[in-house]
mmCIF file of C-alpha atoms and ligand atoms in Angstrom:
data_model
loop_
_atom_site.group_PDB
_atom_site.id
_atom_site.type_symbol
_atom_site.label_atom_id
_atom_site.label_comp_id
_atom_site.label_asym_id
_atom_site.label_seq_id
_atom_site.Cartn_x
_atom_site.Cartn_y
_atom_site.Cartn_z
ATOM 1 C CA MET A 37 289.952 60.894 115.018
ATOM 2 C CA LYS A 38 290.456 62.284 118.528
ATOM 3 C CA ASN A 39 288.546 65.274 119.872
ATOM 4 C CA VAL A 40 289.901 68.590 118.648
ATOM 5 C CA VAL A 41 290.179 71.021 121.561
ATOM 6 C CA LEU A 42 290.539 74.765 120.959
ATOM 7 C CA VAL A 43 292.169 76.895 123.656
ATOM 8 C CA GLY A 44 293.286 80.527 123.759
ATOM 9 C CA PHE A 45 292.574 83.988 125.053
ATOM 10 C CA MET A 46 289.154 85.652 124.880
ATOM 11 C CA GLY A 47 288.448 86.865 121.373
ATOM 12 C CA CYS A 48 290.880 84.530 119.590
ATOM 13 C CA GLY A 49 288.002 82.897 117.686
ATOM 14 C CA LYS A 50 287.511 79.561 119.475
ATOM 15 C CA THR A 51 283.728 79.619 119.141
ATOM 16 C CA THR A 52 283.659 80.723 115.491
ATOM 17 C CA VAL A 53 286.468 78.397 114.451
ATOM 18 C CA GLY A 54 284.835 75.578 116.428
ATOM 19 C CA MET A 55 281.561 75.974 114.578
ATOM 20 C CA ARG A 56 283.194 76.180 111.159
ATOM 21 C CA LEU A 57 285.454 73.218 111.912
ATOM 22 C CA SER A 58 282.458 71.221 113.033
ATOM 23 C CA TYR A 59 280.805 71.824 109.678
ATOM 24 C CA ARG A 60 283.956 70.983 107.796
ATOM 25 C CA LEU A 61 284.856 67.785 109.673
ATOM 26 C CA LYS A 62 281.213 66.754 110.130
ATOM 27 C CA LYS A 63 281.669 66.413 113.880
ATOM 28 C CA ALA A 64 279.571 67.932 116.634
ATOM 29 C CA VAL A 65 280.888 70.994 118.409
ATOM 30 C CA GLU A 66 280.629 71.682 122.118
ATOM 31 C CA ASP A 67 281.382 75.084 123.601
ATOM 32 C CA THR A 68 282.178 74.818 127.322
ATOM 33 C CA ASP A 69 280.817 78.318 128.131
ATOM 34 C CA LYS A 70 277.581 77.637 126.271
ATOM 35 C CA ARG A 71 277.113 74.251 127.916
ATOM 36 C CA ILE A 72 277.696 75.715 131.377
ATOM 37 C CA GLU A 73 275.215 78.504 130.611
ATOM 38 C CA ARG A 74 272.656 75.960 129.420
ATOM 39 C CA GLU A 75 273.121 73.700 132.425
ATOM 40 C CA GLN A 76 273.131 76.516 134.973
ATOM 41 C CA GLY A 77 270.361 78.455 133.263
ATOM 42 C CA MET A 78 272.311 81.705 133.428
ATOM 43 C CA ALA A 79 274.944 83.677 131.535
ATOM 44 C CA VAL A 80 278.626 83.308 132.424
ATOM 45 C CA SER A 81 278.698 86.967 133.492
ATOM 46 C CA GLU A 82 275.807 86.259 135.871
ATOM 47 C CA ILE A 83 277.571 83.197 137.356
ATOM 48 C CA PHE A 84 280.634 85.394 138.005
ATOM 49 C CA ARG A 85 278.467 88.101 139.553
ATOM 50 C CA GLN A 86 276.417 85.853 141.803
ATOM 51 C CA TYR A 87 278.887 83.125 142.765
ATOM 52 C CA GLY A 88 282.344 84.425 141.847
ATOM 53 C CA GLU A 89 285.076 83.241 139.494
ATOM 54 C CA GLY A 90 286.097 80.300 141.727
ATOM 55 C CA HIS A 91 282.686 78.725 141.371
ATOM 56 C CA PHE A 92 282.768 79.144 137.599
ATOM 57 C CA ARG A 93 286.210 77.450 137.527
ATOM 58 C CA ASP A 94 284.779 74.530 139.523
ATOM 59 C CA LEU A 95 281.978 74.195 136.975
ATOM 60 C CA GLU A 96 284.567 74.105 134.170
ATOM 61 C CA THR A 97 286.570 71.321 135.849
ATOM 62 C CA GLU A 98 283.472 69.302 136.605
ATOM 63 C CA LEU A 99 282.306 69.645 132.994
ATOM 64 C CA LEU A 100 285.673 68.496 131.617
ATOM 65 C CA GLN A 101 285.576 65.436 133.882
ATOM 66 C CA ARG A 102 282.152 64.583 132.511
ATOM 67 C CA MET A 103 283.237 65.161 128.924
ATOM 68 C CA CYS A 104 286.111 62.718 129.421
ATOM 69 C CA ARG A 105 283.540 60.080 130.319
ATOM 70 C CA GLU A 106 281.235 60.868 127.381
ATOM 71 C CA ASN A 107 282.005 58.605 124.521
ATOM 72 C CA VAL A 108 281.824 61.062 121.608
ATOM 73 C CA THR A 109 284.343 62.513 119.227
ATOM 74 C CA ARG A 110 283.845 66.204 118.692
ATOM 75 C CA ILE A 111 285.251 69.677 118.469
ATOM 76 C CA ILE A 112 285.513 71.387 121.863
ATOM 77 C CA ALA A 113 285.747 75.175 122.131
ATOM 78 C CA THR A 114 286.872 76.109 125.657
ATOM 79 C CA GLY A 115 286.480 79.241 127.766
ATOM 80 C CA GLY A 116 289.629 81.391 127.755
ATOM 81 C CA GLY A 117 290.521 80.717 131.383
ATOM 82 C CA LEU A 118 289.834 76.999 131.411
ATOM 83 C CA PRO A 119 293.470 75.839 130.979
ATOM 84 C CA ILE A 120 294.622 77.837 134.041
ATOM 85 C CA ARG A 121 294.128 74.846 136.349
ATOM 86 C CA GLU A 122 296.721 72.158 135.923
ATOM 87 C CA GLU A 123 294.079 69.490 136.447
ATOM 88 C CA ASN A 124 292.141 70.969 133.531
ATOM 89 C CA ARG A 125 295.207 70.881 131.291
ATOM 90 C CA GLU A 126 295.569 67.171 132.025
ATOM 91 C CA LEU A 127 291.897 66.598 131.241
ATOM 92 C CA LEU A 128 292.276 68.535 127.961
ATOM 93 C CA HIS A 129 295.164 66.281 126.960
ATOM 94 C CA ARG A 130 293.095 63.235 127.735
ATOM 95 C CA LEU A 131 290.305 64.618 125.576
ATOM 96 C CA GLY A 132 292.365 65.003 122.429
ATOM 97 C CA HIS A 133 294.485 67.212 120.210
ATOM 98 C CA VAL A 134 294.787 70.623 121.888
ATOM 99 C CA ILE A 135 295.175 73.585 119.539
ATOM 100 C CA TYR A 136 296.200 76.973 120.901
ATOM 101 C CA LEU A 137 294.856 79.885 118.850
ATOM 102 C CA ARG A 138 297.458 82.513 119.781
ATOM 103 C CA ILE A 139 296.471 86.154 119.461
ATOM 104 C CA ARG A 140 298.152 89.498 120.198
ATOM 105 C CA PRO A 141 296.709 91.718 122.957
ATOM 106 C CA GLU A 142 296.078 94.589 120.512
ATOM 107 C CA THR A 143 293.918 92.344 118.339
ATOM 108 C CA VAL A 144 291.945 91.197 121.390
ATOM 109 C CA TYR A 145 291.286 94.811 122.343
ATOM 110 C CA GLU A 146 290.171 95.718 118.820
ATOM 111 C CA ARG A 147 287.773 92.759 118.734
ATOM 112 C CA LEU A 148 286.363 93.081 122.254
ATOM 113 C CA LYS A 149 286.392 96.779 123.062
ATOM 114 C CA ASP A 150 282.591 97.001 122.781
ATOM 115 C CA ASP A 151 281.876 93.604 124.347
ATOM 116 C CA HIS A 152 280.073 93.419 127.692
ATOM 117 C CA THR A 153 279.818 89.655 128.093
ATOM 118 C CA ARG A 154 283.365 89.069 129.441
ATOM 119 C CA PRO A 155 283.354 89.894 133.162
ATOM 120 C CA LEU A 156 287.145 89.895 133.406
ATOM 121 C CA LEU A 157 287.489 92.729 130.887
ATOM 122 C CA GLN A 158 284.873 95.116 132.239
ATOM 123 C CA GLY A 159 285.581 98.368 134.083
ATOM 124 C CA GLU A 160 288.558 100.702 133.876
ATOM 125 C CA ASN A 161 291.370 100.190 131.407
ATOM 126 C CA PRO A 162 290.493 96.953 129.595
ATOM 127 C CA GLN A 163 293.737 97.235 127.601
ATOM 128 C CA ALA A 164 295.805 96.871 130.781
ATOM 129 C CA LYS A 165 293.625 93.952 131.892
ATOM 130 C CA ILE A 166 294.126 92.166 128.592
ATOM 131 C CA GLN A 167 297.879 92.764 128.791
ATOM 132 C CA ARG A 168 298.142 91.483 132.364
ATOM 133 C CA LEU A 169 295.975 88.385 131.871
ATOM 134 C CA MET A 170 297.788 87.573 128.657
ATOM 135 C CA GLU A 171 301.152 87.737 130.399
ATOM 136 C CA GLU A 172 299.889 85.528 133.217
ATOM 137 C CA ARG A 173 298.513 82.977 130.797
ATOM 138 C CA ARG A 174 300.959 82.887 127.910
ATOM 139 C CA GLU A 175 302.970 79.945 129.192
ATOM 140 C CA ILE A 176 299.870 78.188 130.441
ATOM 141 C CA TYR A 177 298.342 78.055 126.965
ATOM 142 C CA GLN A 178 301.662 76.958 125.562
ATOM 143 C CA ALA A 179 301.888 74.170 128.142
ATOM 144 C CA ALA A 180 298.372 73.005 127.326
ATOM 145 C CA ALA A 181 298.879 72.871 123.554
ATOM 146 C CA ASP A 182 299.900 70.201 121.074
ATOM 147 C CA SER A 183 299.867 72.775 118.262
ATOM 148 C CA VAL A 184 300.018 76.575 118.148
ATOM 149 C CA ILE A 185 298.489 78.783 115.437
ATOM 150 C CA ASP A 186 299.073 82.562 115.268
ATOM 151 C CA VAL A 187 295.683 83.861 114.253
ATOM 152 C CA ASP A 188 296.072 87.655 114.013
ATOM 153 C CA GLU A 189 296.731 87.850 110.287
ATOM 154 C CA LEU A 190 294.761 84.771 109.220
ATOM 155 C CA THR A 191 291.249 84.391 107.838
ATOM 156 C CA THR A 192 289.017 81.762 109.465
ATOM 157 C CA GLU A 193 289.476 79.635 106.355
ATOM 158 C CA GLU A 194 293.272 79.748 106.745
ATOM 159 C CA ILE A 195 292.998 78.839 110.417
ATOM 160 C CA LEU A 196 290.808 75.838 109.537
ATOM 161 C CA GLN A 197 293.355 74.674 107.014
ATOM 162 C CA LYS A 198 296.169 74.905 109.553
ATOM 163 C CA ILE A 199 294.135 72.944 112.071
ATOM 164 C CA GLU A 200 293.478 70.215 109.529
ATOM 165 C CA ASP A 201 297.189 70.074 108.707
ATOM 166 C CA ALA A 202 298.075 69.827 112.402
ATOM 167 C CA ILE A 203 295.616 67.007 112.987
ATOM 168 C CA LYS A 204 296.856 65.082 109.932
ATOM 169 C CA GLU A 205 300.444 65.455 111.013
ATOM 170 C CA GLU A 206 299.626 63.836 114.321
ATOM 171 C CA GLU A 207 297.777 60.877 112.803
HETATM 172 C C1 S3P B 289 287.136 83.746 130.440
HETATM 173 C C2 S3P B 289 286.794 83.608 129.118
HETATM 174 C C3 S3P B 289 285.398 83.505 128.652
HETATM 175 C C4 S3P B 289 284.493 82.932 129.755
HETATM 176 C C5 S3P B 289 284.675 83.717 131.011
HETATM 177 C C6 S3P B 289 286.111 83.725 131.523
HETATM 178 C C7 S3P B 289 288.570 83.872 130.810
HETATM 179 O O1 S3P B 289 285.328 82.672 127.490
HETATM 180 O O2 S3P B 289 284.790 81.577 129.984
HETATM 181 O O3 S3P B 289 284.248 85.024 130.774
HETATM 182 O O4 S3P B 289 288.917 83.701 132.001
HETATM 183 O O5 S3P B 289 289.396 84.130 129.903
HETATM 184 P P1 S3P B 289 285.822 83.135 126.001
HETATM 185 O O6 S3P B 289 287.267 82.827 125.920
HETATM 186 O O7 S3P B 289 285.006 82.293 125.104
HETATM 187 O O8 S3P B 289 285.539 84.581 125.888
#
């Protein structure tokens, strides 16, 4: 089995699905945001605040390069902006089967309207920010993905089943 890589917009469920999939497939899960936080000793929001988004993006690329060298098969839950860089999309493909958890902007807003951990959605009019980022990224996620799953109406269990089907189909 190759690595299973989850990509998609903030709030689409990458972390939750990653953890549940890990349990189901009996493979370790790695969350890129969590690993960066662990290695840097600070929260993602703090990295953005102190060093800016560009620095965070460099940390993401550097982590992916390292993960490509690590000889483990696992589930990888990525940060929502990680596929923006073309280099990162290539690294994701090298890592394994890339699954795009596609979500509608309204669902993101409903899920994240009280969240303060996502620096890109803070401040005035988060709905407009979600809409704009989503438009900028739609094709990027699509380009990064081997499989696409529309998650809005699905339970986590149904998403897991679809992921398993997608992986089997590829084997
Ligand atoms: C980001 C998504 C976040 C985190 C950072 C930037 C983005 O991860 O990496 O706040 O650019 O979409 P989640 O997708 O896990 O929220």
